[in-house]
mmCIF file with all atom_site columns, C-alpha atoms in Angstrom:
data_model
loop_
_atom_site.group_PDB
_atom_site.id
_atom_site.type_symbol
_atom_site.label_atom_id
_atom_site.label_alt_id
_atom_site.label_comp_id
_atom_site.label_asym_id
_atom_site.label_entity_id
_atom_site.label_seq_id
_atom_site.pdbx_PDB_ins_code
_atom_site.Cartn_x
_atom_site.Cartn_y
_atom_site.Cartn_z
_atom_site.occupancy
_atom_site.B_iso_or_equiv
_atom_site.pdbx_formal_charge
_atom_site.auth_seq_id
_atom_site.auth_comp_id
_atom_site.auth_asym_id
_atom_site.auth_atom_id
_atom_site.pdbx_PDB_model_num
ATOM 1   C CA . MET A 1 1   ? 62.147 -5.818  102.518 1.00 53.00 ? 1   MET A CA 1
ATOM 2   C CA . LEU A 1 2   ? 58.551 -5.416  103.889 1.00 60.00 ? 2   LEU A CA 1
ATOM 3   C CA . ASN A 1 3   ? 59.569 -2.240  105.733 1.00 64.00 ? 3   ASN A CA 1
ATOM 4   C CA . SER A 1 4   ? 61.742 -0.662  103.095 1.00 67.00 ? 4   SER A CA 1
ATOM 5   C CA . GLY A 1 5   ? 59.855 -1.627  100.037 1.00 70.00 ? 5   GLY A CA 1
ATOM 6   C CA . GLY A 1 6   ? 63.222 -2.522  98.470  1.00 76.00 ? 6   GLY A CA 1
ATOM 7   C CA . SER A 1 7   ? 63.722 -5.486  96.208  1.00 80.00 ? 7   SER A CA 1
ATOM 8   C CA . PRO A 1 8   ? 65.202 -8.738  97.492  1.00 82.00 ? 8   PRO A CA 1
ATOM 9   C CA . VAL A 1 9   ? 68.335 -7.925  95.429  1.00 85.00 ? 9   VAL A CA 1
ATOM 10  C CA . THR A 1 10  ? 68.769 -4.480  97.067  1.00 87.00 ? 10  THR A CA 1
ATOM 11  C CA . VAL A 1 11  ? 67.973 -5.781  100.613 1.00 86.00 ? 11  VAL A CA 1
ATOM 12  C CA . GLY A 1 12  ? 70.280 -8.749  100.206 1.00 88.00 ? 12  GLY A CA 1
ATOM 13  C CA . SER A 1 13  ? 73.093 -6.609  98.934  1.00 89.00 ? 13  SER A CA 1
ATOM 14  C CA . SER A 1 14  ? 72.907 -4.300  101.888 1.00 90.00 ? 14  SER A CA 1
ATOM 15  C CA . LEU A 1 15  ? 72.891 -7.267  104.344 1.00 90.00 ? 15  LEU A CA 1
ATOM 16  C CA . GLY A 1 16  ? 75.404 -9.368  102.537 1.00 92.00 ? 16  GLY A CA 1
ATOM 17  C CA . VAL A 1 17  ? 73.079 -12.183 101.764 1.00 93.00 ? 17  VAL A CA 1
ATOM 18  C CA . SER A 1 18  ? 71.581 -13.619 98.519  1.00 91.00 ? 18  SER A CA 1
ATOM 19  C CA . GLU A 1 19  ? 68.363 -12.643 96.983  1.00 87.00 ? 19  GLU A CA 1
ATOM 20  C CA . SER A 1 20  ? 66.960 -16.084 97.648  1.00 87.00 ? 20  SER A CA 1
ATOM 21  C CA . THR A 1 21  ? 67.788 -15.801 101.312 1.00 90.00 ? 21  THR A CA 1
ATOM 22  C CA . VAL A 1 22  ? 65.889 -12.511 101.581 1.00 87.00 ? 22  VAL A CA 1
ATOM 23  C CA . SER A 1 23  ? 62.889 -14.033 99.780  1.00 83.00 ? 23  SER A CA 1
ATOM 24  C CA . LEU A 1 24  ? 62.882 -17.171 101.999 1.00 87.00 ? 24  LEU A CA 1
ATOM 25  C CA . VAL A 1 25  ? 63.195 -15.210 105.224 1.00 88.00 ? 25  VAL A CA 1
ATOM 26  C CA . THR A 1 26  ? 60.370 -12.832 104.083 1.00 84.00 ? 26  THR A CA 1
ATOM 27  C CA . GLN A 1 27  ? 58.073 -15.647 103.177 1.00 82.00 ? 27  GLN A CA 1
ATOM 28  C CA . VAL A 1 28  ? 58.758 -17.444 106.506 1.00 87.00 ? 28  VAL A CA 1
ATOM 29  C CA . PHE A 1 29  ? 58.205 -14.174 108.496 1.00 85.00 ? 29  PHE A CA 1
ATOM 30  C CA . VAL A 1 30  ? 54.850 -13.459 106.784 1.00 79.00 ? 30  VAL A CA 1
ATOM 31  C CA . GLU A 1 31  ? 53.576 -16.981 107.292 1.00 81.00 ? 31  GLU A CA 1
ATOM 32  C CA . ALA A 1 32  ? 54.713 -16.956 110.926 1.00 84.00 ? 32  ALA A CA 1
ATOM 33  C CA . MET A 1 33  ? 52.992 -13.603 111.603 1.00 79.00 ? 33  MET A CA 1
ATOM 34  C CA . TRP A 1 34  ? 49.812 -14.869 109.833 1.00 74.00 ? 34  TRP A CA 1
ATOM 35  C CA . GLU A 1 35  ? 49.645 -18.022 112.056 1.00 80.00 ? 35  GLU A CA 1
ATOM 36  C CA . ARG A 1 36  ? 50.407 -16.259 115.319 1.00 81.00 ? 36  ARG A CA 1
ATOM 37  C CA . ALA A 1 37  ? 48.507 -12.946 114.861 1.00 73.00 ? 37  ALA A CA 1
ATOM 38  C CA . MET A 1 38  ? 45.249 -13.732 113.077 1.00 70.00 ? 38  MET A CA 1
ATOM 39  C CA . HIS A 1 39  ? 43.317 -14.655 116.226 1.00 70.00 ? 39  HIS A CA 1
ATOM 40  C CA . HIS A 1 40  ? 43.837 -10.958 117.292 1.00 68.00 ? 40  HIS A CA 1
ATOM 41  C CA . CYS A 1 41  ? 42.266 -9.626  114.157 1.00 67.00 ? 41  CYS A CA 1
ATOM 42  C CA . CYS A 1 42  ? 38.607 -9.900  113.585 1.00 72.00 ? 42  CYS A CA 1
ATOM 43  C CA . TRP A 1 43  ? 35.968 -7.715  112.023 1.00 78.00 ? 43  TRP A CA 1
ATOM 44  C CA . PRO A 1 44  ? 34.567 -5.475  114.764 1.00 83.00 ? 44  PRO A CA 1
ATOM 45  C CA . GLY A 1 45  ? 31.014 -5.925  115.963 1.00 87.00 ? 45  GLY A CA 1
ATOM 46  C CA . SER A 1 46  ? 28.302 -3.334  115.329 1.00 91.00 ? 46  SER A CA 1
ATOM 47  C CA . ALA A 1 47  ? 28.924 -1.488  118.656 1.00 93.00 ? 47  ALA A CA 1
ATOM 48  C CA . GLN A 1 48  ? 32.645 -1.263  117.915 1.00 90.00 ? 48  GLN A CA 1
ATOM 49  C CA . VAL A 1 49  ? 31.993 -0.127  114.368 1.00 91.00 ? 49  VAL A CA 1
ATOM 50  C CA . LYS A 1 50  ? 29.896 2.777   115.660 1.00 94.00 ? 50  LYS A CA 1
ATOM 51  C CA . LYS A 1 51  ? 32.716 3.777   117.975 1.00 95.00 ? 51  LYS A CA 1
ATOM 52  C CA . ILE A 1 52  ? 35.225 3.595   115.117 1.00 94.00 ? 52  ILE A CA 1
ATOM 53  C CA . LYS A 1 53  ? 33.018 5.706   112.817 1.00 94.00 ? 53  LYS A CA 1
ATOM 54  C CA . ARG A 1 54  ? 32.442 8.371   115.541 1.00 96.00 ? 54  ARG A CA 1
ATOM 55  C CA . LYS A 1 55  ? 36.229 8.593   116.226 1.00 95.00 ? 55  LYS A CA 1
ATOM 56  C CA . PHE A 1 56  ? 37.042 8.859   112.532 1.00 94.00 ? 56  PHE A CA 1
ATOM 57  C CA . ASP A 1 57  ? 34.478 11.621  112.123 1.00 95.00 ? 57  ASP A CA 1
ATOM 58  C CA . LYS A 1 58  ? 35.778 13.415  115.285 1.00 95.00 ? 58  LYS A CA 1
ATOM 59  C CA . ILE A 1 59  ? 39.429 13.186  114.433 1.00 93.00 ? 59  ILE A CA 1
ATOM 60  C CA . HIS A 1 60  ? 39.418 13.551  110.654 1.00 90.00 ? 60  HIS A CA 1
ATOM 61  C CA . GLY A 1 61  ? 35.949 14.621  109.644 1.00 93.00 ? 61  GLY A CA 1
ATOM 62  C CA . LEU A 1 62  ? 35.269 11.403  107.926 1.00 92.00 ? 62  LEU A CA 1
ATOM 63  C CA . PRO A 1 63  ? 31.683 10.273  108.733 1.00 91.00 ? 63  PRO A CA 1
ATOM 64  C CA . ASN A 1 64  ? 30.853 6.578   108.228 1.00 92.00 ? 64  ASN A CA 1
ATOM 65  C CA . CYS A 1 65  ? 34.540 5.654   107.798 1.00 93.00 ? 65  CYS A CA 1
ATOM 66  C CA . HIS A 1 66  ? 35.098 2.060   109.112 1.00 89.00 ? 66  HIS A CA 1
ATOM 67  C CA . GLY A 1 67  ? 38.791 2.105   108.759 1.00 91.00 ? 67  GLY A CA 1
ATOM 68  C CA . ILE A 1 68  ? 41.919 2.775   106.543 1.00 91.00 ? 68  ILE A CA 1
ATOM 69  C CA . VAL A 1 69  ? 42.911 0.076   104.033 1.00 91.00 ? 69  VAL A CA 1
ATOM 70  C CA . GLN A 1 70  ? 46.327 -0.652  102.611 1.00 90.00 ? 70  GLN A CA 1
ATOM 71  C CA . THR A 1 71  ? 46.978 -3.359  100.065 1.00 89.00 ? 71  THR A CA 1
ATOM 72  C CA . ALA A 1 72  ? 50.393 -4.792  99.148  1.00 86.00 ? 72  ALA A CA 1
ATOM 73  C CA . HIS A 1 73  ? 51.742 -7.348  96.668  1.00 84.00 ? 73  HIS A CA 1
ATOM 74  C CA . ILE A 1 74  ? 54.419 -9.475  98.300  1.00 79.00 ? 74  ILE A CA 1
ATOM 75  C CA . THR A 1 75  ? 56.595 -11.569 96.102  1.00 77.00 ? 75  THR A CA 1
ATOM 76  C CA . PHE A 1 76  ? 58.788 -14.503 97.106  1.00 71.00 ? 76  PHE A CA 1
ATOM 77  C CA . GLY A 1 77  ? 61.550 -15.799 94.744  1.00 66.00 ? 77  GLY A CA 1
ATOM 78  C CA . SER A 1 78  ? 63.809 -14.489 92.054  1.00 59.00 ? 78  SER A CA 1
ATOM 79  C CA . HIS A 1 79  ? 62.778 -11.190 90.321  1.00 55.00 ? 79  HIS A CA 1
ATOM 80  C CA . SER A 1 80  ? 65.297 -11.828 87.502  1.00 56.00 ? 80  SER A CA 1
ATOM 81  C CA . GLY A 1 81  ? 63.879 -15.120 86.291  1.00 54.00 ? 81  GLY A CA 1
ATOM 82  C CA . ASP A 1 82  ? 60.618 -16.356 85.135  1.00 53.00 ? 82  ASP A CA 1
ATOM 83  C CA . HIS A 1 83  ? 57.802 -14.498 86.997  1.00 50.00 ? 83  HIS A CA 1
ATOM 84  C CA . GLU A 1 84  ? 55.463 -17.471 86.583  1.00 53.00 ? 84  GLU A CA 1
ATOM 85  C CA . GLU A 1 85  ? 57.798 -19.502 88.933  1.00 55.00 ? 85  GLU A CA 1
ATOM 86  C CA . ASN A 1 86  ? 57.578 -16.937 91.744  1.00 64.00 ? 86  ASN A CA 1
ATOM 87  C CA . ASP A 1 87  ? 55.240 -17.294 94.620  1.00 75.00 ? 87  ASP A CA 1
ATOM 88  C CA . SER A 1 88  ? 53.474 -14.245 95.828  1.00 79.00 ? 88  SER A CA 1
ATOM 89  C CA . MET A 1 89  ? 50.476 -13.062 97.840  1.00 80.00 ? 89  MET A CA 1
ATOM 90  C CA . LEU A 1 90  ? 48.333 -10.069 98.143  1.00 85.00 ? 90  LEU A CA 1
ATOM 91  C CA . MET A 1 91  ? 47.782 -8.769  101.563 1.00 84.00 ? 91  MET A CA 1
ATOM 92  C CA . GLN A 1 92  ? 45.095 -6.213  102.603 1.00 88.00 ? 92  GLN A CA 1
ATOM 93  C CA . ALA A 1 93  ? 45.097 -4.650  106.072 1.00 88.00 ? 93  ALA A CA 1
ATOM 94  C CA . MET A 1 94  ? 42.670 -2.339  107.732 1.00 90.00 ? 94  MET A CA 1
ATOM 95  C CA . VAL A 1 95  ? 43.295 -0.186  110.783 1.00 91.00 ? 95  VAL A CA 1
ATOM 96  C CA . ASP A 1 96  ? 41.062 1.747   113.095 1.00 92.00 ? 96  ASP A CA 1
ATOM 97  C CA . PRO A 1 97  ? 41.574 5.414   114.145 1.00 93.00 ? 97  PRO A CA 1
ATOM 98  C CA . ASN A 1 98  ? 44.006 4.195   116.876 1.00 91.00 ? 98  ASN A CA 1
ATOM 99  C CA . MET A 1 99  ? 46.126 2.512   114.251 1.00 90.00 ? 99  MET A CA 1
ATOM 100 C CA . ARG A 1 100 ? 45.145 -1.000  115.479 1.00 88.00 ? 100 ARG A CA 1
ATOM 101 C CA . PHE A 1 101 ? 44.627 -3.713  112.898 1.00 86.00 ? 101 PHE A CA 1
ATOM 102 C CA . THR A 1 102 ? 40.938 -4.613  112.686 1.00 86.00 ? 102 THR A CA 1
ATOM 103 C CA . ASP A 1 103 ? 41.182 -6.945  109.703 1.00 84.00 ? 103 ASP A CA 1
ATOM 104 C CA . ILE A 1 104 ? 43.866 -8.611  107.504 1.00 83.00 ? 104 ILE A CA 1
ATOM 105 C CA . TRP A 1 105 ? 43.217 -10.594 104.383 1.00 82.00 ? 105 TRP A CA 1
ATOM 106 C CA . LEU A 1 106 ? 45.704 -12.689 102.402 1.00 79.00 ? 106 LEU A CA 1
ATOM 107 C CA . TRP A 1 107 ? 45.299 -14.138 98.935  1.00 80.00 ? 107 TRP A CA 1
ATOM 108 C CA . SER A 1 108 ? 47.648 -16.363 97.089  1.00 73.00 ? 108 SER A CA 1
ATOM 109 C CA . SER A 1 109 ? 48.846 -15.090 93.690  1.00 65.00 ? 109 SER A CA 1
ATOM 110 C CA . GLY A 1 110 ? 46.759 -16.143 90.769  1.00 57.00 ? 110 GLY A CA 1
ATOM 111 C CA . SER A 1 111 ? 43.864 -17.285 92.961  1.00 51.00 ? 111 SER A CA 1
ATOM 112 C CA . MET A 1 112 ? 40.724 -15.626 94.151  1.00 44.00 ? 112 MET A CA 1
ATOM 113 C CA . ASN A 1 113 ? 40.652 -17.998 97.144  1.00 45.00 ? 113 ASN A CA 1
ATOM 114 C CA . GLN A 1 114 ? 41.032 -16.260 100.421 1.00 46.00 ? 114 GLN A CA 1
ATOM 115 C CA . LEU A 1 115 ? 43.700 -17.910 102.694 1.00 45.00 ? 115 LEU A CA 1
ATOM 116 C CA . SER A 1 116 ? 42.012 -16.962 105.956 1.00 45.00 ? 116 SER A CA 1
#
């Protein structure tokens, strides 16, 4: 689901499992990755930021670029029922010119509180 962008119904149908199973597995996977990987991601120090900016400028002609940002809305639960009942989170990831994660932020749905 995270890789394909398909809905839990579509992914579940192709795997022969229910929509709720796909949602549960996705939620458990995201939480496990968060717990195990976050100590690897931290905002780079000033010396590293200078290197990142130089490399983005050299490779892509983007001066003062600190990284590439992608944001995704990940939902857990039924998409056919009441959307108020569904859990979801917003995830924002930033990568450096070597495609290494430099920062990941997670927010729970309906809240401005950061989970990190």
